[in-house]
Amino acid sequence: MSVMIHLWQSDLSVTDIDRLQQNGDIPAIIRLLGHKDFTIQWHAADALGTFGTKSTPLLIDALKSSLGTIRLGAIEALSVIRDIRAVEPLIEVLHHDPMSEVQWAAVLALGKIGSMEAIPELVRSMQDDNRYIRYGAADALLKMDWQPDNETDRIYQLIALQDWDAVRALGSAATVPLMDIFRDKDPATRSAIVSVLGEIGDTYSKTACPTALRDRDPTVRWKAVLASMNCGVSSSKLPLMLAGRDRIGPNPAAAALLNFLFLGIGYNYLGKWWGFPVFMGYMSLVVMAQLAVGPFLPYLIAYPVTAVFAVHTYYLAERMSDSV
């Protein structure tokens, strides 16, 4: 029986991949990069790397697949083959792929291929807002024995490598790059940056503390509080600055409206398990009242009652908003 019949079956084994490899069936192995079993994906990527440059065109074409695992496997194989023809397609992946993991893999592959053509893109990627991509780019450049042309690139490289002691030692020169990377989505990175900026304590870094005090992450806010003295922020102003942050708790107005219109659902929105049973009981009473006295009178009686619960829900939601 042909191996091709079993490509997507759960009982596919490494032996089947070896057989496809011996037959030189590159397209079939590429398809296996999308298999649900990670072990199969891994062995398929390894197998593709053994075909050398003859598989490069098909692997480059696989970079356009709608399946992220296929794109990742193709990039892994290209990083093993190290064909210079893959550099430009990998740069396109770095620019346009929707998955940050795929972009990260592309950065690592460009470093392994080692083409000088990729250096400008890798230098730019050290300023990316994703720490994995930044670190991958900096590590790739180290493997290529690249040396920064200017102090700014050197600082971004140190930030990407998260060598905070070296960044701190640079003093005011590191302030602007640190403020630029402060947009990172990772709270640990933002926490480290605000701590370093607080220790640098120059005029420009003083703008970082008020921003960090309004950060959505409590750890970042606490680091900003600790750094505030060096930032020149008066301790008496800290509570007001913290209060001005965007809160990530439940919306009090939404909770109140839900409870006013559908008693119990507002509580359910706040995570109270008993909210839905309350809603079911409320609706049962309304329906029975409608059968007895008509469709409108029950609501005229119910809404003043649910208004009281709406007010209660509003204040309950306010107390549930994120803490300092």
PDB file of N, CA and C in Angstrom, residues 53-147:
ATOM      1  N   THR A  53      20.246  21.745  -1.893  1.00  0.00           N
ATOM      2  CA  THR A  53      19.712  22.888  -2.636  1.00  0.00           C
ATOM      3  C   THR A  53      18.632  22.512  -3.652  1.00  0.00           C
ATOM      4  N   LYS A  54      18.530  21.244  -4.012  1.00  0.00           N
ATOM      5  CA  LYS A  54      17.494  20.879  -4.987  1.00  0.00           C
ATOM      6  C   LYS A  54      16.086  21.054  -4.423  1.00  0.00           C
ATOM      7  N   SER A  55      15.964  21.082  -3.095  1.00  0.00           N
ATOM      8  CA  SER A  55      14.640  21.265  -2.491  1.00  0.00           C
ATOM      9  C   SER A  55      14.316  22.737  -2.237  1.00  0.00           C
ATOM     10  N   THR A  56      15.274  23.625  -2.478  1.00  0.00           N
ATOM     11  CA  THR A  56      15.079  25.045  -2.162  1.00  0.00           C
ATOM     12  C   THR A  56      13.853  25.656  -2.831  1.00  0.00           C
ATOM     13  N   PRO A  57      13.642  25.480  -4.145  1.00  0.00           N
ATOM     14  CA  PRO A  57      12.463  26.106  -4.766  1.00  0.00           C
ATOM     15  C   PRO A  57      11.142  25.672  -4.130  1.00  0.00           C
ATOM     16  N   LEU A  58      11.012  24.383  -3.824  1.00  0.00           N
ATOM     17  CA  LEU A  58       9.775  23.903  -3.216  1.00  0.00           C
ATOM     18  C   LEU A  58       9.619  24.434  -1.789  1.00  0.00           C
ATOM     19  N   LEU A  59      10.713  24.543  -1.069  1.00  0.00           N
ATOM     20  CA  LEU A  59      10.650  25.074   0.296  1.00  0.00           C
ATOM     21  C   LEU A  59      10.310  26.563   0.290  1.00  0.00           C
ATOM     22  N   ILE A  60      10.848  27.288  -0.671  1.00  0.00           N
ATOM     23  CA  ILE A  60      10.508  28.713  -0.797  1.00  0.00           C
ATOM     24  C   ILE A  60       9.026  28.869  -1.104  1.00  0.00           C
ATOM     25  N   ASP A  61       8.518  28.001  -1.959  1.00  0.00           N
ATOM     26  CA  ASP A  61       7.088  28.043  -2.273  1.00  0.00           C
ATOM     27  C   ASP A  61       6.251  27.714  -1.033  1.00  0.00           C
ATOM     28  N   ALA A  62       6.770  26.836  -0.169  1.00  0.00           N
ATOM     29  CA  ALA A  62       6.045  26.453   1.052  1.00  0.00           C
ATOM     30  C   ALA A  62       5.946  27.612   2.042  1.00  0.00           C
ATOM     31  N   LEU A  63       6.773  28.625   1.886  1.00  0.00           N
ATOM     32  CA  LEU A  63       6.696  29.797   2.764  1.00  0.00           C
ATOM     33  C   LEU A  63       5.387  30.551   2.589  1.00  0.00           C
ATOM     34  N   LYS A  64       4.669  30.264   1.498  1.00  0.00           N
ATOM     35  CA  LYS A  64       3.390  30.926   1.226  1.00  0.00           C
ATOM     36  C   LYS A  64       2.201  30.109   1.739  1.00  0.00           C
ATOM     37  N   SER A  65       2.471  28.969   2.370  1.00  0.00           N
ATOM     38  CA  SER A  65       1.389  28.115   2.865  1.00  0.00           C
ATOM     39  C   SER A  65       0.539  28.844   3.901  1.00  0.00           C
ATOM     40  N   SER A  66      -0.730  28.471   3.950  1.00  0.00           N
ATOM     41  CA  SER A  66      -1.629  29.056   4.955  1.00  0.00           C
ATOM     42  C   SER A  66      -1.420  28.443   6.334  1.00  0.00           C
ATOM     43  N   LEU A  67      -0.700  27.312   6.404  1.00  0.00           N
ATOM     44  CA  LEU A  67      -0.441  26.638   7.680  1.00  0.00           C
ATOM     45  C   LEU A  67       0.886  27.107   8.266  1.00  0.00           C
ATOM     46  N   GLY A  68       0.832  27.624   9.476  1.00  0.00           N
ATOM     47  CA  GLY A  68       2.037  28.121  10.118  1.00  0.00           C
ATOM     48  C   GLY A  68       3.085  27.048  10.330  1.00  0.00           C
ATOM     49  N   THR A  69       2.659  25.813  10.636  1.00  0.00           N
ATOM     50  CA  THR A  69       3.631  24.742  10.873  1.00  0.00           C
ATOM     51  C   THR A  69       4.404  24.398   9.607  1.00  0.00           C
ATOM     52  N   ILE A  70       3.745  24.492   8.454  1.00  0.00           N
ATOM     53  CA  ILE A  70       4.441  24.240   7.191  1.00  0.00           C
ATOM     54  C   ILE A  70       5.476  25.332   6.943  1.00  0.00           C
ATOM     55  N   ARG A  71       5.095  26.589   7.195  1.00  0.00           N
ATOM     56  CA  ARG A  71       6.042  27.691   6.995  1.00  0.00           C
ATOM     57  C   ARG A  71       7.234  27.553   7.950  1.00  0.00           C
ATOM     58  N   LEU A  72       6.952  27.190   9.198  1.00  0.00           N
ATOM     59  CA  LEU A  72       8.033  27.029  10.175  1.00  0.00           C
ATOM     60  C   LEU A  72       8.974  25.887   9.787  1.00  0.00           C
ATOM     61  N   GLY A  73       8.403  24.767   9.358  1.00  0.00           N
ATOM     62  CA  GLY A  73       9.225  23.631   8.952  1.00  0.00           C
ATOM     63  C   GLY A  73      10.067  23.939   7.732  1.00  0.00           C
ATOM     64  N   ALA A  74       9.479  24.670   6.786  1.00  0.00           N
ATOM     65  CA  ALA A  74      10.222  25.048   5.584  1.00  0.00           C
ATOM     66  C   ALA A  74      11.398  25.953   5.943  1.00  0.00           C
ATOM     67  N   ILE A  75      11.161  26.885   6.860  1.00  0.00           N
ATOM     68  CA  ILE A  75      12.239  27.786   7.284  1.00  0.00           C
ATOM     69  C   ILE A  75      13.348  27.008   7.984  1.00  0.00           C
ATOM     70  N   GLU A  76      12.966  26.042   8.820  1.00  0.00           N
ATOM     71  CA  GLU A  76      13.974  25.230   9.505  1.00  0.00           C
ATOM     72  C   GLU A  76      14.841  24.481   8.499  1.00  0.00           C
ATOM     73  N   ALA A  77      14.198  23.904   7.484  1.00  0.00           N
ATOM     74  CA  ALA A  77      14.955  23.180   6.459  1.00  0.00           C
ATOM     75  C   ALA A  77      15.867  24.124   5.680  1.00  0.00           C
ATOM     76  N   LEU A  78      15.362  25.309   5.356  1.00  0.00           N
ATOM     77  CA  LEU A  78      16.178  26.289   4.623  1.00  0.00           C
ATOM     78  C   LEU A  78      17.381  26.739   5.446  1.00  0.00           C
ATOM     79  N   SER A  79      17.206  26.796   6.769  1.00  0.00           N
ATOM     80  CA  SER A  79      18.332  27.204   7.618  1.00  0.00           C
ATOM     81  C   SER A  79      19.427  26.143   7.643  1.00  0.00           C
ATOM     82  N   VAL A  80      19.039  24.884   7.413  1.00  0.00           N
ATOM     83  CA  VAL A  80      20.018  23.795   7.360  1.00  0.00           C
ATOM     84  C   VAL A  80      20.723  23.783   6.006  1.00  0.00           C
ATOM     85  N   ILE A  81      19.944  23.995   4.946  1.00  0.00           N
ATOM     86  CA  ILE A  81      20.489  23.948   3.584  1.00  0.00           C
ATOM     87  C   ILE A  81      21.401  25.141   3.310  1.00  0.00           C
ATOM     88  N   ARG A  82      21.017  26.320   3.813  1.00  0.00           N
ATOM     89  CA  ARG A  82      21.804  27.555   3.695  1.00  0.00           C
ATOM     90  C   ARG A  82      22.022  27.974   2.245  1.00  0.00           C
ATOM     91  N   ASP A  83      20.990  27.859   1.461  1.00  0.00           N
ATOM     92  CA  ASP A  83      21.033  28.289   0.061  1.00  0.00           C
ATOM     93  C   ASP A  83      20.794  29.795   0.005  1.00  0.00           C
ATOM     94  N   ILE A  84      21.678  30.515  -0.679  1.00  0.00           N
ATOM     95  CA  ILE A  84      21.580  31.968  -0.758  1.00  0.00           C
ATOM     96  C   ILE A  84      20.282  32.424  -1.418  1.00  0.00           C
ATOM     97  N   ARG A  85      19.663  31.551  -2.220  1.00  0.00           N
ATOM     98  CA  ARG A  85      18.402  31.911  -2.888  1.00  0.00           C
ATOM     99  C   ARG A  85      17.259  32.115  -1.895  1.00  0.00           C
ATOM    100  N   ALA A  86      17.412  31.619  -0.696  1.00  0.00           N
ATOM    101  CA  ALA A  86      16.341  31.731   0.301  1.00  0.00           C
ATOM    102  C   ALA A  86      16.359  33.065   1.036  1.00  0.00           C
ATOM    103  N   VAL A  87      17.421  33.853   0.882  1.00  0.00           N
ATOM    104  CA  VAL A  87      17.560  35.076   1.677  1.00  0.00           C
ATOM    105  C   VAL A  87      16.431  36.059   1.411  1.00  0.00           C
ATOM    106  N   GLU A  88      16.198  36.390   0.155  1.00  0.00           N
ATOM    107  CA  GLU A  88      15.153  37.373  -0.162  1.00  0.00           C
ATOM    108  C   GLU A  88      13.765  36.897   0.258  1.00  0.00           C
ATOM    109  N   PRO A  89      13.376  35.638  -0.022  1.00  0.00           N
ATOM    110  CA  PRO A  89      12.068  35.166   0.467  1.00  0.00           C
ATOM    111  C   PRO A  89      11.952  35.206   1.991  1.00  0.00           C
ATOM    112  N   LEU A  90      13.029  34.913   2.697  1.00  0.00           N
ATOM    113  CA  LEU A  90      12.989  34.961   4.161  1.00  0.00           C
ATOM    114  C   LEU A  90      12.835  36.397   4.664  1.00  0.00           C
ATOM    115  N   ILE A  91      13.437  37.339   3.962  1.00  0.00           N
ATOM    116  CA  ILE A  91      13.254  38.749   4.321  1.00  0.00           C
ATOM    117  C   ILE A  91      11.798  39.154   4.125  1.00  0.00           C
ATOM    118  N   GLU A  92      11.176  38.648   3.056  1.00  0.00           N
ATOM    119  CA  GLU A  92       9.750  38.917   2.833  1.00  0.00           C
ATOM    120  C   GLU A  92       8.905  38.342   3.971  1.00  0.00           C
ATOM    121  N   VAL A  93       9.258  37.152   4.418  1.00  0.00           N
ATOM    122  CA  VAL A  93       8.554  36.546   5.558  1.00  0.00           C
ATOM    123  C   VAL A  93       8.706  37.421   6.798  1.00  0.00           C
ATOM    124  N   LEU A  94       9.907  37.907   7.013  1.00  0.00           N
ATOM    125  CA  LEU A  94      10.177  38.761   8.166  1.00  0.00           C
ATOM    126  C   LEU A  94       9.324  40.023   8.138  1.00  0.00           C
ATOM    127  N   HIS A  95       9.085  40.534   6.942  1.00  0.00           N
ATOM    128  CA  HIS A  95       8.301  41.766   6.805  1.00  0.00           C
ATOM    129  C   HIS A  95       6.796  41.527   6.918  1.00  0.00           C
ATOM    130  N   HIS A  96       6.323  40.407   6.371  1.00  0.00           N
ATOM    131  CA  HIS A  96       4.885  40.294   6.129  1.00  0.00           C
ATOM    132  C   HIS A  96       4.177  39.129   6.811  1.00  0.00           C
ATOM    133  N   ASP A  97       4.888  38.143   7.363  1.00  0.00           N
ATOM    134  CA  ASP A  97       4.184  37.000   7.945  1.00  0.00           C
ATOM    135  C   ASP A  97       3.387  37.431   9.178  1.00  0.00           C
ATOM    136  N   PRO A  98       2.140  36.939   9.316  1.00  0.00           N
ATOM    137  CA  PRO A  98       1.303  37.352  10.455  1.00  0.00           C
ATOM    138  C   PRO A  98       1.690  36.710  11.781  1.00  0.00           C
ATOM    139  N   MET A  99       2.500  35.649  11.761  1.00  0.00           N
ATOM    140  CA  MET A  99       2.880  34.957  12.996  1.00  0.00           C
ATOM    141  C   MET A  99       4.262  35.415  13.457  1.00  0.00           C
ATOM    142  N   SER A 100       4.342  35.889  14.690  1.00  0.00           N
ATOM    143  CA  SER A 100       5.637  36.332  15.210  1.00  0.00           C
ATOM    144  C   SER A 100       6.622  35.167  15.319  1.00  0.00           C
ATOM    145  N   GLU A 101       6.112  33.943  15.564  1.00  0.00           N
ATOM    146  CA  GLU A 101       6.998  32.782  15.633  1.00  0.00           C
ATOM    147  C   GLU A 101       7.676  32.523  14.288  1.00  0.00           C
ATOM    148  N   VAL A 102       6.925  32.719  13.212  1.00  0.00           N
ATOM    149  CA  VAL A 102       7.491  32.528  11.871  1.00  0.00           C
ATOM    150  C   VAL A 102       8.522  33.613  11.577  1.00  0.00           C
ATOM    151  N   GLN A 103       8.221  34.849  11.973  1.00  0.00           N
ATOM    152  CA  GLN A 103       9.185  35.939  11.790  1.00  0.00           C
ATOM    153  C   GLN A 103      10.466  35.661  12.579  1.00  0.00           C
ATOM    154  N   TRP A 104      10.304  35.179  13.790  1.00  0.00           N
ATOM    155  CA  TRP A 104      11.460  34.827  14.625  1.00  0.00           C
ATOM    156  C   TRP A 104      12.296  33.741  13.947  1.00  0.00           C
ATOM    157  N   ALA A 105      11.621  32.709  13.427  1.00  0.00           N
ATOM    158  CA  ALA A 105      12.326  31.630  12.734  1.00  0.00           C
ATOM    159  C   ALA A 105      13.072  32.162  11.515  1.00  0.00           C
ATOM    160  N   ALA A 106      12.461  33.114  10.799  1.00  0.00           N
ATOM    161  CA  ALA A 106      13.104  33.697   9.622  1.00  0.00           C
ATOM    162  C   ALA A 106      14.382  34.439  10.005  1.00  0.00           C
ATOM    163  N   VAL A 107      14.331  35.168  11.116  1.00  0.00           N
ATOM    164  CA  VAL A 107      15.516  35.886  11.605  1.00  0.00           C
ATOM    165  C   VAL A 107      16.643  34.901  11.916  1.00  0.00           C
ATOM    166  N   LEU A 108      16.309  33.819  12.612  1.00  0.00           N
ATOM    167  CA  LEU A 108      17.316  32.820  12.966  1.00  0.00           C
ATOM    168  C   LEU A 108      17.898  32.160  11.719  1.00  0.00           C
ATOM    169  N   ALA A 109      17.039  31.881  10.738  1.00  0.00           N
ATOM    170  CA  ALA A 109      17.498  31.253   9.496  1.00  0.00           C
ATOM    171  C   ALA A 109      18.432  32.178   8.724  1.00  0.00           C
ATOM    172  N   LEU A 110      18.102  33.460   8.677  1.00  0.00           N
ATOM    173  CA  LEU A 110      18.975  34.421   7.991  1.00  0.00           C
ATOM    174  C   LEU A 110      20.355  34.456   8.640  1.00  0.00           C
ATOM    175  N   GLY A 111      20.385  34.336   9.955  1.00  0.00           N
ATOM    176  CA  GLY A 111      21.669  34.301  10.642  1.00  0.00           C
ATOM    177  C   GLY A 111      22.472  33.059  10.300  1.00  0.00           C
ATOM    178  N   LYS A 112      21.808  31.915  10.172  1.00  0.00           N
ATOM    179  CA  LYS A 112      22.513  30.674   9.846  1.00  0.00           C
ATOM    180  C   LYS A 112      23.007  30.666   8.404  1.00  0.00           C
ATOM    181  N   ILE A 113      22.211  31.240   7.506  1.00  0.00           N
ATOM    182  CA  ILE A 113      22.647  31.320   6.107  1.00  0.00           C
ATOM    183  C   ILE A 113      23.867  32.229   6.001  1.00  0.00           C
ATOM    184  N   GLY A 114      23.862  33.316   6.767  1.00  0.00           N
ATOM    185  CA  GLY A 114      25.049  34.163   6.877  1.00  0.00           C
ATOM    186  C   GLY A 114      25.314  35.086   5.717  1.00  0.00           C
ATOM    187  N   SER A 115      24.297  35.423   4.951  1.00  0.00           N
ATOM    188  CA  SER A 115      24.483  36.318   3.806  1.00  0.00           C
ATOM    189  C   SER A 115      24.590  37.770   4.270  1.00  0.00           C
ATOM    190  N   MET A 116      25.556  38.504   3.706  1.00  0.00           N
ATOM    191  CA  MET A 116      25.713  39.922   4.030  1.00  0.00           C
ATOM    192  C   MET A 116      24.482  40.720   3.608  1.00  0.00           C
ATOM    193  N   GLU A 117      23.738  40.210   2.632  1.00  0.00           N
ATOM    194  CA  GLU A 117      22.529  40.884   2.155  1.00  0.00           C
ATOM    195  C   GLU A 117      21.496  41.034   3.272  1.00  0.00           C
ATOM    196  N   ALA A 118      21.519  40.131   4.233  1.00  0.00           N
ATOM    197  CA  ALA A 118      20.512  40.138   5.300  1.00  0.00           C
ATOM    198  C   ALA A 118      20.866  41.077   6.446  1.00  0.00           C
ATOM    199  N   ILE A 119      22.086  41.566   6.502  1.00  0.00           N
ATOM    200  CA  ILE A 119      22.518  42.361   7.662  1.00  0.00           C
ATOM    201  C   ILE A 119      21.650  43.589   7.906  1.00  0.00           C
ATOM    202  N   PRO A 120      21.336  44.410   6.884  1.00  0.00           N
ATOM    203  CA  PRO A 120      20.481  45.580   7.165  1.00  0.00           C
ATOM    204  C   PRO A 120      19.135  45.208   7.783  1.00  0.00           C
ATOM    205  N   GLU A 121      18.543  44.094   7.334  1.00  0.00           N
ATOM    206  CA  GLU A 121      17.253  43.669   7.880  1.00  0.00           C
ATOM    207  C   GLU A 121      17.400  43.165   9.315  1.00  0.00           C
ATOM    208  N   LEU A 122      18.486  42.488   9.588  1.00  0.00           N
ATOM    209  CA  LEU A 122      18.717  42.003  10.949  1.00  0.00           C
ATOM    210  C   LEU A 122      18.984  43.164  11.905  1.00  0.00           C
ATOM    211  N   VAL A 123      19.708  44.170  11.428  1.00  0.00           N
ATOM    212  CA  VAL A 123      19.951  45.359  12.256  1.00  0.00           C
ATOM    213  C   VAL A 123      18.631  46.058  12.558  1.00  0.00           C
ATOM    214  N   ARG A 124      17.783  46.176  11.541  1.00  0.00           N
ATOM    215  CA  ARG A 124      16.468  46.800  11.743  1.00  0.00           C
ATOM    216  C   ARG A 124      15.637  45.983  12.722  1.00  0.00           C
ATOM    217  N   SER A 125      15.736  44.661  12.644  1.00  0.00           N
ATOM    218  CA  SER A 125      14.926  43.793  13.499  1.00  0.00           C
ATOM    219  C   SER A 125      15.323  43.880  14.966  1.00  0.00           C
ATOM    220  N   MET A 126      16.513  44.400  15.255  1.00  0.00           N
ATOM    221  CA  MET A 126      16.894  44.591  16.657  1.00  0.00           C
ATOM    222  C   MET A 126      16.068  45.695  17.314  1.00  0.00           C
ATOM    223  N   GLN A 127      15.297  46.442  16.504  1.00  0.00           N
ATOM    224  CA  GLN A 127      14.418  47.480  17.038  1.00  0.00           C
ATOM    225  C   GLN A 127      12.948  47.062  16.985  1.00  0.00           C
ATOM    226  N   ASP A 128      12.699  45.789  16.708  1.00  0.00           N
ATOM    227  CA  ASP A 128      11.325  45.294  16.632  1.00  0.00           C
ATOM    228  C   ASP A 128      10.650  45.398  18.001  1.00  0.00           C
ATOM    229  N   ASP A 129       9.317  45.414  17.999  1.00  0.00           N
ATOM    230  CA  ASP A 129       8.598  45.500  19.281  1.00  0.00           C
ATOM    231  C   ASP A 129       8.346  44.131  19.904  1.00  0.00           C
ATOM    232  N   ASN A 130       8.946  43.075  19.343  1.00  0.00           N
ATOM    233  CA  ASN A 130       8.842  41.728  19.898  1.00  0.00           C
ATOM    234  C   ASN A 130      10.220  41.283  20.386  1.00  0.00           C
ATOM    235  N   ARG A 131      10.335  40.925  21.659  1.00  0.00           N
ATOM    236  CA  ARG A 131      11.652  40.625  22.226  1.00  0.00           C
ATOM    237  C   ARG A 131      12.291  39.383  21.606  1.00  0.00           C
ATOM    238  N   TYR A 132      11.474  38.418  21.164  1.00  0.00           N
ATOM    239  CA  TYR A 132      12.030  37.221  20.541  1.00  0.00           C
ATOM    240  C   TYR A 132      12.698  37.557  19.211  1.00  0.00           C
ATOM    241  N   ILE A 133      12.040  38.407  18.435  1.00  0.00           N
ATOM    242  CA  ILE A 133      12.606  38.812  17.147  1.00  0.00           C
ATOM    243  C   ILE A 133      13.866  39.639  17.377  1.00  0.00           C
ATOM    244  N   ARG A 134      13.820  40.559  18.352  1.00  0.00           N
ATOM    245  CA  ARG A 134      15.010  41.366  18.655  1.00  0.00           C
ATOM    246  C   ARG A 134      16.183  40.476  19.066  1.00  0.00           C
ATOM    247  N   TYR A 135      15.905  39.545  19.986  1.00  0.00           N
ATOM    248  CA  TYR A 135      16.980  38.673  20.470  1.00  0.00           C
ATOM    249  C   TYR A 135      17.518  37.796  19.336  1.00  0.00           C
ATOM    250  N   GLY A 136      16.606  37.250  18.526  1.00  0.00           N
ATOM    251  CA  GLY A 136      17.029  36.410  17.404  1.00  0.00           C
ATOM    252  C   GLY A 136      17.912  37.169  16.435  1.00  0.00           C
ATOM    253  N   ALA A 137      17.545  38.431  16.150  1.00  0.00           N
ATOM    254  CA  ALA A 137      18.335  39.246  15.229  1.00  0.00           C
ATOM    255  C   ALA A 137      19.718  39.541  15.803  1.00  0.00           C
ATOM    256  N   ALA A 138      19.765  39.912  17.086  1.00  0.00           N
ATOM    257  CA  ALA A 138      21.055  40.216  17.715  1.00  0.00           C
ATOM    258  C   ALA A 138      21.940  38.978  17.769  1.00  0.00           C
ATOM    259  N   ASP A 139      21.356  37.839  18.089  1.00  0.00           N
ATOM    260  CA  ASP A 139      22.116  36.593  18.152  1.00  0.00           C
ATOM    261  C   ASP A 139      22.619  36.197  16.765  1.00  0.00           C
ATOM    262  N   ALA A 140      21.765  36.387  15.742  1.00  0.00           N
ATOM    263  CA  ALA A 140      22.171  36.073  14.368  1.00  0.00           C
ATOM    264  C   ALA A 140      23.354  36.935  13.942  1.00  0.00           C
ATOM    265  N   LEU A 141      23.305  38.212  14.286  1.00  0.00           N
ATOM    266  CA  LEU A 141      24.401  39.116  13.924  1.00  0.00           C
ATOM    267  C   LEU A 141      25.692  38.747  14.649  1.00  0.00           C
ATOM    268  N   LEU A 142      25.586  38.289  15.882  1.00  0.00           N
ATOM    269  CA  LEU A 142      26.774  37.830  16.601  1.00  0.00           C
ATOM    270  C   LEU A 142      27.399  36.630  15.900  1.00  0.00           C
ATOM    271  N   LYS A 143      26.557  35.716  15.436  1.00  0.00           N
ATOM    272  CA  LYS A 143      27.058  34.528  14.739  1.00  0.00           C
ATOM    273  C   LYS A 143      27.739  34.899  13.423  1.00  0.00           C
ATOM    274  N   MET A 144      27.327  36.033  12.852  1.00  0.00           N
ATOM    275  CA  MET A 144      27.912  36.499  11.587  1.00  0.00           C
ATOM    276  C   MET A 144      29.115  37.414  11.829  1.00  0.00           C
ATOM    277  N   ASP A 145      29.554  37.533  13.092  1.00  0.00           N
ATOM    278  CA  ASP A 145      30.693  38.384  13.467  1.00  0.00           C
ATOM    279  C   ASP A 145      30.484  39.837  13.066  1.00  0.00           C
ATOM    280  N   TRP A 146      29.230  40.269  13.096  1.00  0.00           N
ATOM    281  CA  TRP A 146      28.915  41.667  12.759  1.00  0.00           C
ATOM    282  C   TRP A 146      29.300  42.584  13.904  1.00  0.00           C
ATOM    283  N   GLN A 147      29.821  43.751  13.563  1.00  0.00           N
ATOM    284  CA  GLN A 147      30.145  44.763  14.552  1.00  0.00           C
ATOM    285  C   GLN A 147      29.344  46.024  14.257  1.00  0.00           C
TER     286      GLN A 147
END
